[in-house]
Short mmCIF file of C-alpha atoms and ligand atoms in Angstrom, two decimals:
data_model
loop_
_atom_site.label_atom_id
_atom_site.label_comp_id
_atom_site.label_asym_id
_atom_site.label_seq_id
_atom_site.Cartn_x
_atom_site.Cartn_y
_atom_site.Cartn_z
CA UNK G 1 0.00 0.00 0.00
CA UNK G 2 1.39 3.01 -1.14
CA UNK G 3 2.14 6.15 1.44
CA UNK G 4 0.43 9.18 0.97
CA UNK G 5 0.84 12.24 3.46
CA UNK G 6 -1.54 14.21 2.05
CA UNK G 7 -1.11 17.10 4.78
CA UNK G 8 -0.48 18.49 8.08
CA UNK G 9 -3.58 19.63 10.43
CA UNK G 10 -3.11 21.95 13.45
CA UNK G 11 -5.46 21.94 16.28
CA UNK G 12 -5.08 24.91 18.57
CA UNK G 13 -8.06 25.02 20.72
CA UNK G 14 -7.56 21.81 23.04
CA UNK G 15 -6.11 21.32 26.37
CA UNK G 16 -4.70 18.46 27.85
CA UNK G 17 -5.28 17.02 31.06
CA UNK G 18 -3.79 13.80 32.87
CA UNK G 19 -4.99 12.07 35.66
CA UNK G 20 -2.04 10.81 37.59
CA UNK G 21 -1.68 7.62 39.67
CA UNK G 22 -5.20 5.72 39.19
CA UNK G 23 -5.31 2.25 39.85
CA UNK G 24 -4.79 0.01 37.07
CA UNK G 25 -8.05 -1.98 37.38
CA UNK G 26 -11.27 -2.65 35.44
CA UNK G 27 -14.10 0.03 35.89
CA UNK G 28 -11.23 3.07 36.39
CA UNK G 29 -11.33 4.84 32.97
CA UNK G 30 -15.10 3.66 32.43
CA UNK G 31 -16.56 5.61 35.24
CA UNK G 32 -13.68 8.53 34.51
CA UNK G 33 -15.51 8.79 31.27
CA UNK G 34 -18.86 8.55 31.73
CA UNK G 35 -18.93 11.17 35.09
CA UNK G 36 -17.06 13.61 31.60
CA UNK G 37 -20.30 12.17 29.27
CA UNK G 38 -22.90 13.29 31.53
CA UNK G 39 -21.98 17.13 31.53
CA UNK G 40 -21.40 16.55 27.74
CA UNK G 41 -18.13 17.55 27.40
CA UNK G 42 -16.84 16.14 23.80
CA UNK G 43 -13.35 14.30 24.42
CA UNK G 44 -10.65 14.14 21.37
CA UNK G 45 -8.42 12.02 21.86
CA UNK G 46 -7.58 9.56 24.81
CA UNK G 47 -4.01 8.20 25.81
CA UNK G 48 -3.33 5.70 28.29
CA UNK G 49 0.09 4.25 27.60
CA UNK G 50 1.68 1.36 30.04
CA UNK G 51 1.08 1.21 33.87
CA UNK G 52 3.56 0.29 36.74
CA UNK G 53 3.03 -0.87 40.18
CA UNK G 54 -0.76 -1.52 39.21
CA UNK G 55 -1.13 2.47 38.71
CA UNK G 56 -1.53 4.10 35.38
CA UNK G 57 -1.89 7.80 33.99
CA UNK G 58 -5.18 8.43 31.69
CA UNK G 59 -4.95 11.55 29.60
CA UNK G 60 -7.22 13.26 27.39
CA UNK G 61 -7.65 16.30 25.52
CA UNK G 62 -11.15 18.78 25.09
CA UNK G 63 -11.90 22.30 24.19
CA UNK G 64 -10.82 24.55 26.19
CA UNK G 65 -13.89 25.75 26.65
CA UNK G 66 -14.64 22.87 28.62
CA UNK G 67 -11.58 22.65 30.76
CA UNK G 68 -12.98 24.62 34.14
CA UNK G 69 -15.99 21.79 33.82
CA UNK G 70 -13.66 18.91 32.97
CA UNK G 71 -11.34 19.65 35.90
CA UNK G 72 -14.27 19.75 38.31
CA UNK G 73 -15.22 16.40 37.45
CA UNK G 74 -11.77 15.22 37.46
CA UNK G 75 -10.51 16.76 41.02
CA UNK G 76 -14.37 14.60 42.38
CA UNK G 77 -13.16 11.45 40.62
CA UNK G 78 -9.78 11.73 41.81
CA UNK G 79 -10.91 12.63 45.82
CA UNK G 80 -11.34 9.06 46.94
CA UNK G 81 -7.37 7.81 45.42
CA UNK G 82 -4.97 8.12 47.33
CA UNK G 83 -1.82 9.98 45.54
CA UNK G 84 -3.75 10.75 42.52
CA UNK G 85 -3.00 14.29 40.85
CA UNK G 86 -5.12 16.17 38.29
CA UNK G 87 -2.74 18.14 35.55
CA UNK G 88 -3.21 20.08 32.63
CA UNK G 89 -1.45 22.50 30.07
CA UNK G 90 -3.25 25.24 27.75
CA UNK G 91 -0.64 25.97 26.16
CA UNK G 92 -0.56 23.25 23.70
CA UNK G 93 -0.96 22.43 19.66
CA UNK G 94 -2.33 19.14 18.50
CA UNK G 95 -0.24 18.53 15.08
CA UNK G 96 -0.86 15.92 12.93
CA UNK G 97 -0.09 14.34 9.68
CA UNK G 98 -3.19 13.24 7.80
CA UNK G 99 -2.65 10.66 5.22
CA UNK G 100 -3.67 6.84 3.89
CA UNK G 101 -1.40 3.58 4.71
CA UNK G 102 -0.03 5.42 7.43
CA UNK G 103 1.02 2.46 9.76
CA UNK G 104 1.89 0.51 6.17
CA UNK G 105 4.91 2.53 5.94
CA UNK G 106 8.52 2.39 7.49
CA UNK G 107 9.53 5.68 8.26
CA UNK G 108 6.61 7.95 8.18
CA UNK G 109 6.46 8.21 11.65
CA UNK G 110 9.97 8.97 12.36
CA UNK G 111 10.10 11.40 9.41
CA UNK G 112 7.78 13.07 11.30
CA UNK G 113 9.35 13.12 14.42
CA UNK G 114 12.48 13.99 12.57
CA UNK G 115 11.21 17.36 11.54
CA UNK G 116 9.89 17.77 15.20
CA UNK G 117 13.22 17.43 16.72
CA UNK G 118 15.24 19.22 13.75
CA UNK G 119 13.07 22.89 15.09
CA UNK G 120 14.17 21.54 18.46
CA UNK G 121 10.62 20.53 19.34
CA UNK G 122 9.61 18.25 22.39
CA UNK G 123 7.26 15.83 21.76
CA UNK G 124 4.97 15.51 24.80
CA UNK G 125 2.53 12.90 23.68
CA UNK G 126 2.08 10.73 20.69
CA UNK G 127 -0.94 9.09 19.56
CA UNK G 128 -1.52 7.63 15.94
CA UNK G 129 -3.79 5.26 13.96
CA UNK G 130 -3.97 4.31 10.50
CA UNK G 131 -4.91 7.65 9.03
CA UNK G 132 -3.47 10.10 11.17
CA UNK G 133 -0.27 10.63 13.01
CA UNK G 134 -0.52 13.00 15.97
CA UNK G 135 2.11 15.15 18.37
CA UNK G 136 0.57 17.24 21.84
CA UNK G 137 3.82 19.96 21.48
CA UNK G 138 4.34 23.32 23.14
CA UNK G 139 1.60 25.92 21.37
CA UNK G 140 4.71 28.68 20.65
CA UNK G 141 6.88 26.50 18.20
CA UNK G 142 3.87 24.96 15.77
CA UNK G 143 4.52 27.75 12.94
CA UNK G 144 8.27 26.45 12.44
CA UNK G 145 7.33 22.85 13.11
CA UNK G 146 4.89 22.95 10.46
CA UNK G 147 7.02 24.58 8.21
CA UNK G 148 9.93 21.83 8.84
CA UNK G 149 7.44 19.06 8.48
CA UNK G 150 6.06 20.89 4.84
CA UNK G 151 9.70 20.37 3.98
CA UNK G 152 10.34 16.97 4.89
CA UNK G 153 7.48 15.66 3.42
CA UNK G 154 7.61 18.00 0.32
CA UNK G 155 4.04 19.21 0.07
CA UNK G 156 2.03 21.81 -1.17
CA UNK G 157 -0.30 23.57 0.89
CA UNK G 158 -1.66 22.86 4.11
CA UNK G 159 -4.68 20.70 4.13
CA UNK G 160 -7.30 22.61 6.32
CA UNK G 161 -7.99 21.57 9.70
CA UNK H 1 -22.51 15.11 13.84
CA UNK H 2 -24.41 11.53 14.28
CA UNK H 3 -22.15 8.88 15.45
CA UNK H 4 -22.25 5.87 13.77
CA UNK H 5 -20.59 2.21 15.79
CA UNK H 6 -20.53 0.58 12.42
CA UNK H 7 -18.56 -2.25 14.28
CA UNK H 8 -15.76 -4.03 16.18
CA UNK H 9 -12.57 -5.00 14.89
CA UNK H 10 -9.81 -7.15 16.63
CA UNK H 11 -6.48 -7.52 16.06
CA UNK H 12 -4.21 -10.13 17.73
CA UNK H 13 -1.24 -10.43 15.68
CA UNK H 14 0.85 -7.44 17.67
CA UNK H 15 2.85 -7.34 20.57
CA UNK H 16 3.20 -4.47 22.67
CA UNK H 17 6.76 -3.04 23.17
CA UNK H 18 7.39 -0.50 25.98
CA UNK H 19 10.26 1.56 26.52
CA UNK H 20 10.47 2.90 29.61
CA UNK H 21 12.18 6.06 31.54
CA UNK H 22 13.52 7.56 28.81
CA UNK H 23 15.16 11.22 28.56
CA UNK H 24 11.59 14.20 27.68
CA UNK H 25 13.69 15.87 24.92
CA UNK H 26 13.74 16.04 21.64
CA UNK H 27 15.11 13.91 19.44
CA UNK H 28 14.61 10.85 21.55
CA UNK H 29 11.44 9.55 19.41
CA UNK H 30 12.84 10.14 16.35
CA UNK H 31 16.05 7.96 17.11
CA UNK H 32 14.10 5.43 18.09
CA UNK H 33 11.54 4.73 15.14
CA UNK H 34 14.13 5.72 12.69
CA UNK H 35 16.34 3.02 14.11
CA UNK H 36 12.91 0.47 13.97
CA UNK H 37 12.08 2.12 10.22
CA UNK H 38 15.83 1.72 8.66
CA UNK H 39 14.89 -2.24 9.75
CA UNK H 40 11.64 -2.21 7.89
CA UNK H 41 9.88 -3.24 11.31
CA UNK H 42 5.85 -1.28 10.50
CA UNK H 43 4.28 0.20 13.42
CA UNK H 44 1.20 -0.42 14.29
CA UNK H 45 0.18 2.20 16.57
CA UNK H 46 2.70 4.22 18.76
CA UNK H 47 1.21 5.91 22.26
CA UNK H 48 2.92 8.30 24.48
CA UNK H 49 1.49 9.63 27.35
CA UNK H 50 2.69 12.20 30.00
CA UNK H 51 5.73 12.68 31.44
CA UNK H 52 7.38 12.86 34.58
CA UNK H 53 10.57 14.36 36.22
CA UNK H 54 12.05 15.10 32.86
CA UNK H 55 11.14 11.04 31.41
CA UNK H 56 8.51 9.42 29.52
CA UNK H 57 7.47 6.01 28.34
CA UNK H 58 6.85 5.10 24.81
CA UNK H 59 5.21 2.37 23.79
CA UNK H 60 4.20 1.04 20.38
CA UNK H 61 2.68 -2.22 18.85
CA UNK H 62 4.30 -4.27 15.92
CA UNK H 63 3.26 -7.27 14.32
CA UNK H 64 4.67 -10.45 16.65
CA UNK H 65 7.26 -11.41 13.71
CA UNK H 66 8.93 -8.90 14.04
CA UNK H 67 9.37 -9.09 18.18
CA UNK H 68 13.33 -10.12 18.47
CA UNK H 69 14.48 -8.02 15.75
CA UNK H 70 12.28 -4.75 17.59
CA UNK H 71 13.62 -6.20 20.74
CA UNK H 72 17.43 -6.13 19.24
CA UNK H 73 16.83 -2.28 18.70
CA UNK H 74 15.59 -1.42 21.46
CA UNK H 75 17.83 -3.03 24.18
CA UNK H 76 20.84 -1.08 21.79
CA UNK H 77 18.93 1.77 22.21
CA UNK H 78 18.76 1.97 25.92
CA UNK H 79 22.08 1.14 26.47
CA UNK H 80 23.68 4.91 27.05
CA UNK H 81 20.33 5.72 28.94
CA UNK H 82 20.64 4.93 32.46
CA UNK H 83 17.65 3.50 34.18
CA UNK H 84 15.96 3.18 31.15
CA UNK H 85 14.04 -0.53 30.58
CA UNK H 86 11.90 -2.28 27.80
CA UNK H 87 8.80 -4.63 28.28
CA UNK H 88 7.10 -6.28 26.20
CA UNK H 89 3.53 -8.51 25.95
CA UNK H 90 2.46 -11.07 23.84
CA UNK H 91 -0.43 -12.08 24.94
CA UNK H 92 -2.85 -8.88 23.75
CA UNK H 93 -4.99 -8.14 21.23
CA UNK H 94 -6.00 -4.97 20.12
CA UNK H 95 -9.40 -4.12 20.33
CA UNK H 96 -11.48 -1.29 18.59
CA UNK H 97 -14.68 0.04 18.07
CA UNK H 98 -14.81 1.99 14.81
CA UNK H 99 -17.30 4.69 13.53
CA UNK H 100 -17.48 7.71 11.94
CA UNK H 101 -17.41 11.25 14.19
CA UNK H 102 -16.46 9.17 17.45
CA UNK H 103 -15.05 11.93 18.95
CA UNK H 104 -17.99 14.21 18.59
CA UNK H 105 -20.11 11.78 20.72
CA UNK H 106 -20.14 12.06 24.58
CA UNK H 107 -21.02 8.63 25.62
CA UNK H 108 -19.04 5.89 22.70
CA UNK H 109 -15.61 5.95 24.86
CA UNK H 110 -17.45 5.46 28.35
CA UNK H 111 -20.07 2.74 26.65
CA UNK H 112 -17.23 0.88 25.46
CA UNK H 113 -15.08 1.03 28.19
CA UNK H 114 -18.25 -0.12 29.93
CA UNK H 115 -18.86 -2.87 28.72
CA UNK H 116 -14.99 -3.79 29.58
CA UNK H 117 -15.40 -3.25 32.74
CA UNK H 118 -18.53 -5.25 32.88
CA UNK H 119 -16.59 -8.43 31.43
CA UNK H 120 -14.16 -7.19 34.06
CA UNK H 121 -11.46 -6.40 31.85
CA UNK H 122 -8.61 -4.13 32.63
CA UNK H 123 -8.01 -2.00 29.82
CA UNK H 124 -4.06 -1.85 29.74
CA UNK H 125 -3.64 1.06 26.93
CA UNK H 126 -6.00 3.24 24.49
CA UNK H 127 -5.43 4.56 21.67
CA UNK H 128 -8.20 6.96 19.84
CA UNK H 129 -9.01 8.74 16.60
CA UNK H 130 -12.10 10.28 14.69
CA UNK H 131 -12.96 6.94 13.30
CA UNK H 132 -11.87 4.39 16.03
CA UNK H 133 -11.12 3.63 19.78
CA UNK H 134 -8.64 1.50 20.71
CA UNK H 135 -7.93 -0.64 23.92
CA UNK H 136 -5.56 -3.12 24.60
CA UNK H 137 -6.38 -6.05 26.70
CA UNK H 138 -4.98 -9.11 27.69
CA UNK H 139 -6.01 -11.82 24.97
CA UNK H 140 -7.97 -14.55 26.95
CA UNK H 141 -10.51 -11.90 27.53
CA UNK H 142 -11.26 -11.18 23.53
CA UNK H 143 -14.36 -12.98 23.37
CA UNK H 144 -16.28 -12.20 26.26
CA UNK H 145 -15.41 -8.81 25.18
CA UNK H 146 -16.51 -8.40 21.83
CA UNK H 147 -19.91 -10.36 22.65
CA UNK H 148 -20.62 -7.67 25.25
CA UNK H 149 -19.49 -4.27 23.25
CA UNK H 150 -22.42 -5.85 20.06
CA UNK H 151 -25.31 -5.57 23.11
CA UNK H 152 -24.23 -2.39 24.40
CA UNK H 153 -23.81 -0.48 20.48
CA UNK H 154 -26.71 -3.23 19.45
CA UNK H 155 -24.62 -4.20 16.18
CA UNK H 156 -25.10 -6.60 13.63
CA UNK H 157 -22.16 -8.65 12.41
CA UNK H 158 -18.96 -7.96 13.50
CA UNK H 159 -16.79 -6.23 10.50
CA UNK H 160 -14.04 -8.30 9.69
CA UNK H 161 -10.59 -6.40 10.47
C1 LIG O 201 -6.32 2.85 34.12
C2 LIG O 201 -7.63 2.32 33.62
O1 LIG O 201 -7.68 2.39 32.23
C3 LIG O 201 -7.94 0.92 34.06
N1 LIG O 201 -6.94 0.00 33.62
C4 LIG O 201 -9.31 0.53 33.55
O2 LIG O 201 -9.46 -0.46 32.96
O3 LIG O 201 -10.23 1.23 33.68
C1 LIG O 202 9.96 10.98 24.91
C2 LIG O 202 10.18 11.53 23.53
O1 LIG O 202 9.03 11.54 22.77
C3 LIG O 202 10.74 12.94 23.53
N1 LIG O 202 9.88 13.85 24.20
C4 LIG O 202 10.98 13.37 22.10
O2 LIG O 202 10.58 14.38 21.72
O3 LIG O 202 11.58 12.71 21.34
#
């Protein structure tokens, strides 16, 4: 199947938040996300990555329209676990490569990640799936990274969020 | 936007590969996947979540033939980090429910992880996009699994992966 990056989308009105230190056990990230359904607050994407010591991190990111809500519901969940934290960041870009085949392909990924670290770009979370490959970086560098990324992946204009 | 669970789809020819404690700075991702890419090993899905003290986790899924070359890389890999460790699992399959506008719904993420938690199933990752949500669970669960997520979305036949 043949690669095609057809373009780079920028998401700039999300916020991240983690929830630190739940316990790794069925029922944790179902009633975390149904307590966020009932007040109808719209999630985009979810990252759980591996546990240790039967404790895990869940993050997530919304509109930050909906973070004072989302934060309520989160410091309530998080009352009853012992050294659980709530965290979040504003300042951050969701910046993605949009294309088809993506996880058919060798080095997509780390072409992207190449441009990322060539602007000097940390790369706070990564999440991907077939069609999409997606950084959570620092809001203030996404014009260079964007540009960088253009470059490595020679194309035209920017395909509209 | 009207959601729309057109099905379930499981995969159970990956292995889960976690590197653990490395170094929050750029550059680190890319070395790694271009080291995986330059041996033709395809990624299935990569997730990164939060960091802490300056480290971060990363952990990605590959198809199990490739699990002692991936291994090879990544044991190099961590060698100059100190502290640094890789994990891996065999016995998961990845298990999604995909759609179309997922993340404009409120309630598919909690009604899936629901009915995880109600085959009490720990959900040991997720991974999400527009069109799918992701969980990785330990295999011997699969079944029971996807025979509770068709009652809750009410689906038809399951679509083939
Ligand atoms: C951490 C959280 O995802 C937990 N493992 C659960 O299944 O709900
Ligand atoms: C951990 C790793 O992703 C690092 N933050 C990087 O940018 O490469």
């Amino acid at each position: 199947e043949k690669v095609l990056v057809r373009g780079i989308t920028k998401d700039n009105t999300l916020v991240k938040i983690s929830i630190l230190n739940v316990p790794d056990k069925p029922g944790i990230a179902y009633n975390l996300f149904d307590q966020l359904a009932k007040k109808k607050i719209s999630i985009d994407i979810i990252i759980q990555a591996v546990g240790r010591h039967n404790n895990n991190d869940i993050s997530f990111t919304i509109p930050k329209k909906d973070l004072s809500i989302a934060l309520t519901i989160c410091k309530e969940f998080i009352k009853p676990i012992k050294k659980s934290k709530v965290v979040y960041d504003e300042n951050i870009v969701k910046l993605s490569i949009v294309g088809i085949g993506m996880s058919s392909s060798y080095d997509v990924a780390s072409t992207f990640f190449k441009a990322l670290y060539e602007t000097d770009i940390n790369i706070q979370m990564i999440s991907t799936s077939e069609l999409k490959i997606s950084c959570i970086i620092e809001d203030k560098f996404v014009d260079e990274a964007i540009q960088k990324t253009h470059d490595y992946f020679q194309l035209g204009e920017k395909v509209q969020k």
